[in-house]
PDB file of C-alpha atoms and ligand atoms in Angstrom:
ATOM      1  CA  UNK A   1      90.072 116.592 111.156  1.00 44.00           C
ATOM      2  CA  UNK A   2      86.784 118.579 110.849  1.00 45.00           C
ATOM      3  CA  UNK A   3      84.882 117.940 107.625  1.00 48.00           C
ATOM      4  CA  UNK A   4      82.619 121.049 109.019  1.00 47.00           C
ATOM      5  CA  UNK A   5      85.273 123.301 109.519  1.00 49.00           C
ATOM      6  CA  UNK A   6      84.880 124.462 106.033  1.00 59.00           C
ATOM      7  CA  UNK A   7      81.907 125.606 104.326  1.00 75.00           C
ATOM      8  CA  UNK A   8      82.605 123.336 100.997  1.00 88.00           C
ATOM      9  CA  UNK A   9      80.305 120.300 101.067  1.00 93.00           C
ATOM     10  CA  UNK A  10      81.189 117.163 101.639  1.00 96.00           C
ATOM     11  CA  UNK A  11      81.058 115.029  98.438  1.00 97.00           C
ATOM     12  CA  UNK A  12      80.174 111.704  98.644  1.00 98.00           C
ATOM     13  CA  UNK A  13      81.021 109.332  95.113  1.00 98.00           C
ATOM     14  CA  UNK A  14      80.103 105.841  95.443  1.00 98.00           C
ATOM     15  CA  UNK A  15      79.841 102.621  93.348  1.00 98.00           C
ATOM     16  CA  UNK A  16      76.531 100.705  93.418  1.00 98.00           C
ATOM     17  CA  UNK A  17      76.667  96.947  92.944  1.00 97.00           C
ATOM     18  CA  UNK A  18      78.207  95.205  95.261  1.00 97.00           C
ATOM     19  CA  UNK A  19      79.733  98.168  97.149  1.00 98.00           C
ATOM     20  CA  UNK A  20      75.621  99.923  97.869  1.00 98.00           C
ATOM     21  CA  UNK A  21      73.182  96.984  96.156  1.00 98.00           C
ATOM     22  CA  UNK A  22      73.803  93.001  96.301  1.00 98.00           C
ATOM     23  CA  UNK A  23      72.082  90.635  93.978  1.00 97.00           C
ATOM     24  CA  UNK A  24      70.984  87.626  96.053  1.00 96.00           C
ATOM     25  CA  UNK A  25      74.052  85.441  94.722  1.00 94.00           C
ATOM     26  CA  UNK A  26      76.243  88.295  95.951  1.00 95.00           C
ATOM     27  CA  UNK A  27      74.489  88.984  99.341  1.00 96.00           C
ATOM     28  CA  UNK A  28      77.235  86.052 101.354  1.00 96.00           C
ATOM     29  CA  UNK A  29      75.116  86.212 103.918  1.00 95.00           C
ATOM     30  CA  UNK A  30      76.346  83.599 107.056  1.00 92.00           C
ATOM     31  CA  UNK A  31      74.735  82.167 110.010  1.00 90.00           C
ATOM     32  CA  UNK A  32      71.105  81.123 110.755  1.00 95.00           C
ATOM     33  CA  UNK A  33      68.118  82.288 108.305  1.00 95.00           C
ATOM     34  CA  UNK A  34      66.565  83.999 110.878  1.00 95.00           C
ATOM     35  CA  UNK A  35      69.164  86.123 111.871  1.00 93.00           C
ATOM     36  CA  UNK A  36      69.763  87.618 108.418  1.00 95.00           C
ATOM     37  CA  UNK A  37      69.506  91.452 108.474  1.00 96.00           C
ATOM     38  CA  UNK A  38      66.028  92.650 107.155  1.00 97.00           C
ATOM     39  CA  UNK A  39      65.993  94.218 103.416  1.00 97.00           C
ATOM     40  CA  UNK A  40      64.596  96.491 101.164  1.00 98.00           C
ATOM     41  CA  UNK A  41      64.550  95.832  97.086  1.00 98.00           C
ATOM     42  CA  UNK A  42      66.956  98.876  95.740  1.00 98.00           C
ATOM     43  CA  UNK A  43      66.112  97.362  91.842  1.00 98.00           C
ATOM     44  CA  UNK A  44      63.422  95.593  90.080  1.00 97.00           C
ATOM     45  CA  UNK A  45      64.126  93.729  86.828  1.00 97.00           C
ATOM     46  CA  UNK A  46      61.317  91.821  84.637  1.00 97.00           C
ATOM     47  CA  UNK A  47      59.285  92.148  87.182  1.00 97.00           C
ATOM     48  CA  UNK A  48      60.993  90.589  89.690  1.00 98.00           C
ATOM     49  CA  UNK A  49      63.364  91.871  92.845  1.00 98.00           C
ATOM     50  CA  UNK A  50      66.591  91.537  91.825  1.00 98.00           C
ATOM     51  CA  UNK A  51      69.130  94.192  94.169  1.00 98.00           C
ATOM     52  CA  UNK A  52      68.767  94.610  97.525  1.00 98.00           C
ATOM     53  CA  UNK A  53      70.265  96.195 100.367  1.00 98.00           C
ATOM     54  CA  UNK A  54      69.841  96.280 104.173  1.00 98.00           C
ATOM     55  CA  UNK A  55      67.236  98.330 105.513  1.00 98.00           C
ATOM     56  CA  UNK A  56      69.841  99.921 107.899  1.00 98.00           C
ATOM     57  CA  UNK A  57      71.917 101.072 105.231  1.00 98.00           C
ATOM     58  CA  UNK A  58      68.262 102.102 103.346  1.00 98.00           C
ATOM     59  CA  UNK A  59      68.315 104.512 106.996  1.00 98.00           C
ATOM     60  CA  UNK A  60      72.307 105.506 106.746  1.00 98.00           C
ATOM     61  CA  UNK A  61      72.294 106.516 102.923  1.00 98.00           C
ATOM     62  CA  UNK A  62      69.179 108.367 103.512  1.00 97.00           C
ATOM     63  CA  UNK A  63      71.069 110.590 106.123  1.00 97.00           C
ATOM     64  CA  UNK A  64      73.778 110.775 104.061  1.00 97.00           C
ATOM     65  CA  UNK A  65      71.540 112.340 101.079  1.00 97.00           C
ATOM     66  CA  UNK A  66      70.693 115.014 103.169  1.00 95.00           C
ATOM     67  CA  UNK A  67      74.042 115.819 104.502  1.00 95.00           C
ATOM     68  CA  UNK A  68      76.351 115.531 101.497  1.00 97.00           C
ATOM     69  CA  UNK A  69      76.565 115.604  98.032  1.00 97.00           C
ATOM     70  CA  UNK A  70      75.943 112.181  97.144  1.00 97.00           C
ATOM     71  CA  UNK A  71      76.686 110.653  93.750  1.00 98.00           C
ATOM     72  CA  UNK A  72      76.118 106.930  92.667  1.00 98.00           C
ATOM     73  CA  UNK A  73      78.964 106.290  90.230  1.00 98.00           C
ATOM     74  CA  UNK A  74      78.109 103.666  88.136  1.00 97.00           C
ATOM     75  CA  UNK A  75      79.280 101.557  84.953  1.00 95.00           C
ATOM     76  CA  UNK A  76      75.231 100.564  84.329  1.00 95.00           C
ATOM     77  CA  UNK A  77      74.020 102.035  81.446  1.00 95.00           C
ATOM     78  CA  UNK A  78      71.278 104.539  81.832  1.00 96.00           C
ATOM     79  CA  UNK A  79      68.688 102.104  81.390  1.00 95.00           C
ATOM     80  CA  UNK A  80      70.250  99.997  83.999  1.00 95.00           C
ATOM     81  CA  UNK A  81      70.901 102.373  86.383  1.00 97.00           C
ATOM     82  CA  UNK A  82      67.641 104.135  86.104  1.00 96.00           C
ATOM     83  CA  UNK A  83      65.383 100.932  87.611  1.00 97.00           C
ATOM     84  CA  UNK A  84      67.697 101.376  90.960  1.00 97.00           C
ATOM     85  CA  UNK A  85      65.326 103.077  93.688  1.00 95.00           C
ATOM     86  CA  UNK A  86      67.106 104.060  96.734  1.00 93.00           C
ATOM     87  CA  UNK A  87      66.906 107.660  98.241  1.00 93.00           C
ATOM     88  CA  UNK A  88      67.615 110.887  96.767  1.00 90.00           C
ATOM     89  CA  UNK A  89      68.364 109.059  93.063  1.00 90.00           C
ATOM     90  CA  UNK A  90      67.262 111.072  90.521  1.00 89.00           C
ATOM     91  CA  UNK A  91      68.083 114.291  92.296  1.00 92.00           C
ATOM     92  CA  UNK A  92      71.540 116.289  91.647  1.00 96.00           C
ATOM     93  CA  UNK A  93      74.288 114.637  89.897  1.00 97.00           C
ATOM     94  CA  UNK A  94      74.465 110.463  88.879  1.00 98.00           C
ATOM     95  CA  UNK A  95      77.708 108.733  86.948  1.00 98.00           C
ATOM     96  CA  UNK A  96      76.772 106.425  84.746  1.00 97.00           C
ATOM     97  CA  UNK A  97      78.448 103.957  81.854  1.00 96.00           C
ATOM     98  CA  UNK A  98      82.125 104.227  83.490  1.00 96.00           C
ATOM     99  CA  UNK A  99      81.676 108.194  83.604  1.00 97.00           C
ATOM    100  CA  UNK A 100      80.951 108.195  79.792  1.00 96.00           C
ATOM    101  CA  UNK A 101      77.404 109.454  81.011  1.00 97.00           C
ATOM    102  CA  UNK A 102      77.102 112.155  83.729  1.00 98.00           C
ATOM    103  CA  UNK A 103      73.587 112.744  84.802  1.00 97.00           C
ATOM    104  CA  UNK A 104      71.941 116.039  86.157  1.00 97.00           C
ATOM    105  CA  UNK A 105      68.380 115.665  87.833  1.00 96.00           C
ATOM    106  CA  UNK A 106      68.010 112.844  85.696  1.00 95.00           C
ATOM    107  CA  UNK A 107      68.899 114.437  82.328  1.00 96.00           C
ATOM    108  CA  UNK A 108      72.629 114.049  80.658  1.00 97.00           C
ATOM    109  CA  UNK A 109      74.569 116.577  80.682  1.00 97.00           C
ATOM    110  CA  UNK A 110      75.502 117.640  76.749  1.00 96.00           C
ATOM    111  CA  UNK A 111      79.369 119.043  77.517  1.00 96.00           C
ATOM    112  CA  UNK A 112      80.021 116.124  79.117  1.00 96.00           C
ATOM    113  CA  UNK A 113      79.258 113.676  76.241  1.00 94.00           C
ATOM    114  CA  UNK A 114      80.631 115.996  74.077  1.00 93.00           C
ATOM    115  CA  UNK A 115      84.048 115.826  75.864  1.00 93.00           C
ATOM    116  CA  UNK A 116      83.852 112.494  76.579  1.00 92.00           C
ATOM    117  CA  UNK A 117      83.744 111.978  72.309  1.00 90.00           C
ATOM    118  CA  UNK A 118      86.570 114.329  72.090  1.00 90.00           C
ATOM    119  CA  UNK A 119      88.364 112.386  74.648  1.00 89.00           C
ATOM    120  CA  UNK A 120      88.324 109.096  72.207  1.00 88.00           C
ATOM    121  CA  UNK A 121      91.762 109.845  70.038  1.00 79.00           C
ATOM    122  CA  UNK A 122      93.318 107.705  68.165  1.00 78.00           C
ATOM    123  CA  UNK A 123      94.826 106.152  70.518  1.00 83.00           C
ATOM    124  CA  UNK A 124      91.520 104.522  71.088  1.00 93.00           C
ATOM    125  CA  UNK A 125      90.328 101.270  68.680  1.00 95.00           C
ATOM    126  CA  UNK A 126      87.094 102.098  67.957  1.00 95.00           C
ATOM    127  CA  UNK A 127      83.898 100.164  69.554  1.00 95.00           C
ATOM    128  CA  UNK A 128      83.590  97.841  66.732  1.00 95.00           C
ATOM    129  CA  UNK A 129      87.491  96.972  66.423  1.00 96.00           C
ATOM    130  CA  UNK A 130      86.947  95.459  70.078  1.00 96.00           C
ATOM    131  CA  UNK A 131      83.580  94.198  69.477  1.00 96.00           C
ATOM    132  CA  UNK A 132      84.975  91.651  66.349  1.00 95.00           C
ATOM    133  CA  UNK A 133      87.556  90.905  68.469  1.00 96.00           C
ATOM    134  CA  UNK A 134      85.577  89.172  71.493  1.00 96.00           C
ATOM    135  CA  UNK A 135      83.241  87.412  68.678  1.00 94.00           C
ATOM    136  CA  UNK A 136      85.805  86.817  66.675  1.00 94.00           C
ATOM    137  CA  UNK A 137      89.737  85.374  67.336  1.00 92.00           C
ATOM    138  CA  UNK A 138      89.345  85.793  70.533  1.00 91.00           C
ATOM    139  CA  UNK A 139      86.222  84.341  70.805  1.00 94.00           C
ATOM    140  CA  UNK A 140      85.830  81.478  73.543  1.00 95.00           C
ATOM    141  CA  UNK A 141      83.078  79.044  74.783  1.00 96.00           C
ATOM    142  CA  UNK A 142      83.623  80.800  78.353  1.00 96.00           C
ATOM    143  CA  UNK A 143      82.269  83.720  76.946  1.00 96.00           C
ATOM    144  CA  UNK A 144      78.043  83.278  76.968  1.00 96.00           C
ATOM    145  CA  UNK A 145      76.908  86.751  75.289  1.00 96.00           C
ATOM    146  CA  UNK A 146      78.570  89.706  74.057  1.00 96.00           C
ATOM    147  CA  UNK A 147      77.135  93.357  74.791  1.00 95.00           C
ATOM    148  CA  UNK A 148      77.580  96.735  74.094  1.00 95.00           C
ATOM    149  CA  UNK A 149      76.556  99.210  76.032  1.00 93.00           C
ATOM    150  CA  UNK A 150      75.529 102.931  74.756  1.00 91.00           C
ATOM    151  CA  UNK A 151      77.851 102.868  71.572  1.00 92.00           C
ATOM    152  CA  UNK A 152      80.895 103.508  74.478  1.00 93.00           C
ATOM    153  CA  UNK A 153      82.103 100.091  75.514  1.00 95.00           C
ATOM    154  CA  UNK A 154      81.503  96.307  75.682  1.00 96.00           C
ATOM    155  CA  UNK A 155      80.574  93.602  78.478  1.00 95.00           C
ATOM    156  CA  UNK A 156      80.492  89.925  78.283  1.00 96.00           C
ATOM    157  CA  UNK A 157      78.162  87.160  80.136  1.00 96.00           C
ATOM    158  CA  UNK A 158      81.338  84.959  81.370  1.00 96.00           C
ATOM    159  CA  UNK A 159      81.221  81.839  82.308  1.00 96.00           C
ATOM    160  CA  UNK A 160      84.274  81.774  85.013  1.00 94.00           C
ATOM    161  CA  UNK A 161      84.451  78.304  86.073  1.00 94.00           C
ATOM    162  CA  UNK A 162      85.125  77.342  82.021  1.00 95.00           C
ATOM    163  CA  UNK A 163      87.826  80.806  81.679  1.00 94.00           C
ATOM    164  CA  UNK A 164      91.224  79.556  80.617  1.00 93.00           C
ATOM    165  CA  UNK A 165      93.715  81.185  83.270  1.00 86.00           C
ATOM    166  CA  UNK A 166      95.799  82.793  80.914  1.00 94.00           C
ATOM    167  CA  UNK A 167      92.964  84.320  79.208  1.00 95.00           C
ATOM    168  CA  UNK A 168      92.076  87.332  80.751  1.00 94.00           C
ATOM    169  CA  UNK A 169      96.078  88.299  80.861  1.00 95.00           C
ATOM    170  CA  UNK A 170      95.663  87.944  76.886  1.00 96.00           C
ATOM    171  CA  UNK A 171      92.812  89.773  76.564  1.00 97.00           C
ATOM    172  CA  UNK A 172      93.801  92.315  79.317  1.00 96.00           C
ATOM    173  CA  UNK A 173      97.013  92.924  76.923  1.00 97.00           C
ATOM    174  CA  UNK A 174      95.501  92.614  74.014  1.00 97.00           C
ATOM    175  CA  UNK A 175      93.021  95.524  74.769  1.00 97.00           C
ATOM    176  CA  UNK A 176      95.680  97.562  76.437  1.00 96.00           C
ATOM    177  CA  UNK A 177      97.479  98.123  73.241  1.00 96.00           C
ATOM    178  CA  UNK A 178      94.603  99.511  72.000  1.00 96.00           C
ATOM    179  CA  UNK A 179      94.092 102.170  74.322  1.00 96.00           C
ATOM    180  CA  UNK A 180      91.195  99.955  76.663  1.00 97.00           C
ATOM    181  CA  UNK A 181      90.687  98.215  79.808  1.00 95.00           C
ATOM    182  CA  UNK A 182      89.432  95.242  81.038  1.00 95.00           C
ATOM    183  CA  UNK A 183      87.692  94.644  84.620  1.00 92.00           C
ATOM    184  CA  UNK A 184      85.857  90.939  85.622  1.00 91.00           C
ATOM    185  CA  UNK A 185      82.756  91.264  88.108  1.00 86.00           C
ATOM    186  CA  UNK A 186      80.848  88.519  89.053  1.00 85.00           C
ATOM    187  CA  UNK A 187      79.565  87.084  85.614  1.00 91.00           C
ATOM    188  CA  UNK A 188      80.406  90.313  83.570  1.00 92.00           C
ATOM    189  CA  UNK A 189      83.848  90.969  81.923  1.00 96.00           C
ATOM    190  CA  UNK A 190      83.949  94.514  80.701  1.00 95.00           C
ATOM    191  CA  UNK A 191      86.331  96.169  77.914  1.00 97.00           C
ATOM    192  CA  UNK A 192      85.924  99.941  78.328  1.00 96.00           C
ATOM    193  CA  UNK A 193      87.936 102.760  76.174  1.00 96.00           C
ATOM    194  CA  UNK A 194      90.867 103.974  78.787  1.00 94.00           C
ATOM    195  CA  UNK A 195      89.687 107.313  78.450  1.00 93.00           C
ATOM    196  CA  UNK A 196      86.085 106.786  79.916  1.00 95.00           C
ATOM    197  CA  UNK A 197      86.403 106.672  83.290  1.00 96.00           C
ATOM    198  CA  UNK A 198      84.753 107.148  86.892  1.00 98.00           C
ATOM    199  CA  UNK A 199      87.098 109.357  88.149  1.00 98.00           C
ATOM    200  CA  UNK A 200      87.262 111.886  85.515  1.00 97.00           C
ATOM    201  CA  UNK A 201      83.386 112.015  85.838  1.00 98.00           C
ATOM    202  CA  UNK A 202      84.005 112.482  89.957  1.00 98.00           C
ATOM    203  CA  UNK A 203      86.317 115.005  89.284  1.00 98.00           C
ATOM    204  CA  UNK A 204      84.004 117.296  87.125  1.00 97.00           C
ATOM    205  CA  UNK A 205      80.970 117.147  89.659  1.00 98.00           C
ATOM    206  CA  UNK A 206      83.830 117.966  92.146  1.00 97.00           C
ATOM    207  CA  UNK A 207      84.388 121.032  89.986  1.00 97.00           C
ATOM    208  CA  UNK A 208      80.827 121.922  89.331  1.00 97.00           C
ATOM    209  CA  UNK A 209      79.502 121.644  92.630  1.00 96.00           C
ATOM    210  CA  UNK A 210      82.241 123.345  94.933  1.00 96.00           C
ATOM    211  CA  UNK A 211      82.986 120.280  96.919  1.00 95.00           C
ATOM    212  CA  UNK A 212      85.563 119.902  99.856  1.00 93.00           C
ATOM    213  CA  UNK A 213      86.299 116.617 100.927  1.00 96.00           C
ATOM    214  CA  UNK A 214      85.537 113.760  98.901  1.00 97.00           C
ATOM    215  CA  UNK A 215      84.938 110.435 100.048  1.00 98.00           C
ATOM    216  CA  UNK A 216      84.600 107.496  98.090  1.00 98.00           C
ATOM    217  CA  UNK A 217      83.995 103.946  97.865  1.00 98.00           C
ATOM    218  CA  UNK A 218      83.792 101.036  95.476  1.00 98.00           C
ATOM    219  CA  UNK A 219      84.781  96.996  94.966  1.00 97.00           C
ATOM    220  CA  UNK A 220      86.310  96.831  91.244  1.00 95.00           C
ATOM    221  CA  UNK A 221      89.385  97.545  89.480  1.00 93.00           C
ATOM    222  CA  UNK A 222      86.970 100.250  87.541  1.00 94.00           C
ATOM    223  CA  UNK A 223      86.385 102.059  90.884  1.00 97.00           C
ATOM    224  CA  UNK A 224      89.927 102.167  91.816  1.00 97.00           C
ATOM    225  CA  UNK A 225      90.430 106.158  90.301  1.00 97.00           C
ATOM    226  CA  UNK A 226      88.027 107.153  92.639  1.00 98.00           C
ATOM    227  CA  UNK A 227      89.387 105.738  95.393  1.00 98.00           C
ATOM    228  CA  UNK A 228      92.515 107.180  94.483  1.00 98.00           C
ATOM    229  CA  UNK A 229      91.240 110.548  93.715  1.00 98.00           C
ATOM    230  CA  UNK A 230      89.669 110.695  97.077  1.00 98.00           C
ATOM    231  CA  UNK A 231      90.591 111.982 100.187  1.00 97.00           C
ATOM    232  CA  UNK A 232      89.019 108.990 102.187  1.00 97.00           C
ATOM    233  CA  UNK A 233      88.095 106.329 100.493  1.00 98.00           C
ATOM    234  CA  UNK A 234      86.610 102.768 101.651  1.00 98.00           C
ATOM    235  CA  UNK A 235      86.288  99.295 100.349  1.00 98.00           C
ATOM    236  CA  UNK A 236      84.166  95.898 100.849  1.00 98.00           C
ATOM    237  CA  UNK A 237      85.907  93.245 101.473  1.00 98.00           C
ATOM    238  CA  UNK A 238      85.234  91.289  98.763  1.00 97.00           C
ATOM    239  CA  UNK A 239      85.253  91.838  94.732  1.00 95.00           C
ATOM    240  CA  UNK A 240      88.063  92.407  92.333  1.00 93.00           C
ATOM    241  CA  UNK A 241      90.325  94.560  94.394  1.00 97.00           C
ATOM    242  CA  UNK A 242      89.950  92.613  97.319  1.00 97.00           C
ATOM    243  CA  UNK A 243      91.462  89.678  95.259  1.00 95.00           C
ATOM    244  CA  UNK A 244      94.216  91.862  93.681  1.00 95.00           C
ATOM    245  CA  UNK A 245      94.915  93.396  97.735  1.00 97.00           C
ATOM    246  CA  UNK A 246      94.369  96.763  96.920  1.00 97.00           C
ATOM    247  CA  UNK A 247      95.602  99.212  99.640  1.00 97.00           C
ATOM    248  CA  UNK A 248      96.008 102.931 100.154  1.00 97.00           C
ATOM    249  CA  UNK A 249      97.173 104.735 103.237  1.00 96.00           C
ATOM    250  CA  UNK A 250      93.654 106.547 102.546  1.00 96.00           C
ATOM    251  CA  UNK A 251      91.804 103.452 102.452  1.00 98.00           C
ATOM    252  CA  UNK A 252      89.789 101.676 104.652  1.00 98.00           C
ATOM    253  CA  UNK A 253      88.541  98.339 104.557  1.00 98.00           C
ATOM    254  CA  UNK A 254      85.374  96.389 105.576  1.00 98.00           C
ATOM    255  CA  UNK A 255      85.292  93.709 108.346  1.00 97.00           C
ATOM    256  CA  UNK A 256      82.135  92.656 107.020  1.00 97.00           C
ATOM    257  CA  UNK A 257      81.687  91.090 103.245  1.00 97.00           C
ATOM    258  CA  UNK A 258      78.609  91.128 101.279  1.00 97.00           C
ATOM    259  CA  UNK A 259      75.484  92.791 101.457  1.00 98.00           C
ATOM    260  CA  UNK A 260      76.650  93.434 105.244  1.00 98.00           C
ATOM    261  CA  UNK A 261      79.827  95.532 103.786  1.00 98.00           C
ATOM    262  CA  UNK A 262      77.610  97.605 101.932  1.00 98.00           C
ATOM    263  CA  UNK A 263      75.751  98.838 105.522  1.00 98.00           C
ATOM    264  CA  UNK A 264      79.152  98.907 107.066  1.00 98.00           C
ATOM    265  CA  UNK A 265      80.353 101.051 104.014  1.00 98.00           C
ATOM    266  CA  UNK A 266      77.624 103.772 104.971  1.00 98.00           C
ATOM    267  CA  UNK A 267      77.974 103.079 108.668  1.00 98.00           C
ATOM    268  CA  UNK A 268      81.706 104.806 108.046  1.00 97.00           C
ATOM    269  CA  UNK A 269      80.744 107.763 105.358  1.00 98.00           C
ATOM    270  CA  UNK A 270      78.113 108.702 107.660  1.00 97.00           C
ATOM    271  CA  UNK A 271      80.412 108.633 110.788  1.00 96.00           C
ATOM    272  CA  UNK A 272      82.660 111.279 108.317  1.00 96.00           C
ATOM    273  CA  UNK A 273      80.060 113.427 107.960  1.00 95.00           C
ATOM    274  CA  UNK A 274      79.180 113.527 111.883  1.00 92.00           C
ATOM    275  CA  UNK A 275      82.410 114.069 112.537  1.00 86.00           C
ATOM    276  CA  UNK A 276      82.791 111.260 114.354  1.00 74.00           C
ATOM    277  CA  UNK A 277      84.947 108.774 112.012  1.00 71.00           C
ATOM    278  CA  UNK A 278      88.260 110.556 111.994  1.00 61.00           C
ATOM    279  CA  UNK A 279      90.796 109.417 109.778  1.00 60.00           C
ATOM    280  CA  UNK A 280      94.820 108.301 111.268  1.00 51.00           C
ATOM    281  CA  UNK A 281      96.757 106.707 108.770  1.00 45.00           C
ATOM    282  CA  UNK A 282      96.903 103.465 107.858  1.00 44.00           C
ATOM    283  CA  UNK A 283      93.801 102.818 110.189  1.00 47.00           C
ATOM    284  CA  UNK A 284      90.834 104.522 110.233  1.00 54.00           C
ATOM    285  CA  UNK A 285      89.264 104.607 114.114  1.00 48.00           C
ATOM    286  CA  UNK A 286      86.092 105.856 115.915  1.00 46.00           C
ATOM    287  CA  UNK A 287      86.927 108.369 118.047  1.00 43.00           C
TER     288      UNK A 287
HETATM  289 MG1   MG B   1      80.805  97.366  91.862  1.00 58.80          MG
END
């Protein structure tokens, strides 16, 4: 398979934390100190450093900039995603807020947000219905903070260790009759309308831009549309659909974990768009 024997571009959709950028409690970095990969700081928060990633995969996702069209897909909000500084951001097409958001040089894009309100039916509790919910009966100690984010969904600090087992089933069904979802990462529990998602977002920059193949790759059960919707897709080994086992024929899979996967994840799109990486279901081998 040829990804240059047409003359679509390649499209390249990909989640940020902890598939591109790793907080340092995130990084799982093993072995000796001084042996740790050297980094670059991808986001700055208060002042401080608070994302990384390796500077190899600073190098990879640079060529891959140039040679595709690259989108970070993300479920930040604008004002989260817009302190991330890696290569090429700002420039062409960005996801943000779960796809409720779709970015163009930097600027939203007006049909999009206008669909995306359309797209909220009744079948959809509104914001606030959700919002009384988590601070109300089924409010729990486990659950630090409360947020919404841009008027589209809500995200909780969580406190895992204290999280009843049966709660996130409770809340998972309890939102789903409602017309929302629920995804846990790291310390943040999200409830997001069903409507709003990353792959519908993909889809449309797919559509606007002319693209061929798409490749995609993310860790959480919100990046799991895109990974279906692509025609290769990758994951880290680690994060929420690593725990739930989630597998395509498409799929690929990262030996490495952590901030290590992330370098490993770009080690494999760019490989695609040599031509090298050539994919033979259910493996994916270098040729
Ligand atoms: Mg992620």
């Amino acid at each position: 398979m040829s990804v240059h024997s047409s003359a679509a571009p390649v499209m390249v959709a990909s989640d940020l934390d902890r598939t591109l950028i790793y907080s340092a409690n995130s990084m799982a970095l093993v072995g000796s100190d001084h042996l740790a990969p050297r980094m670059v700081v991808a986001e700055v928060y208060d002042a401080a450093p608070l994302s990384f990633m390796t500077r190899a995969a600073e190098e990879l996702l640079e060529g891959i900039v140039g040679r595709s069209v690259f989108v970070p897909v993300t479920t930040r909000t604008r004002a989260q995603f817009s302190r991330v500084r890696l290569p090429g951001f700002g420039q062409g097409y960005a996801v943000t807020t779960n796809g409720a958001v779709l970015l163009h040089d930097g600027e939203p894009d007006r049909d999009w947000s206008r669909h995306i309100e359309r797209s909220l039916g009744a079948d959809c509790a509104p914001l606030d219905a959700v919002l009384g919910h988590l601070q109300g009966s089924g409010a729990i100690p486990a659950i630090l903070r409360v947020r919404t984010a841009e008027d589209v969904f809500v995200y909780s600090i969580v406190d895992r260790e204290a999280m009843p087992e049966a709660y996130l089933d409770e809340l998972g069904a309890w939102c789903n009759a409602r017309g929302w979802t629920i995804s846990l990462q790291g310390r943040k529990l999200y409830c997001v309308p069903a409507p709003i998602t990353k792959e519908a977002a993909v889809d449309e920059v797919r559509r606007r831009t002319g693209s061929g193949l798409l490749v995609a790759a993310g860790d959480s059960r919100l990046d799991a549309g895109i990974l279906e919707l692509a025609d290769i897709a990758i994951r880290p080994a680690h994060g929420e659909l690593d725990t739930d086992g989630f597998s395509r024929p498409h799929l690929a899979v990262t030996s490495a974990s952590g901030v290590l996967a992330g370098e490993e994840i770009l080690r494999f799109v760019s490989g695609i768009l040599a031509g090298t990486l050539v994919p033979r279901s259910p493996a994916f081998v270098a040729e």
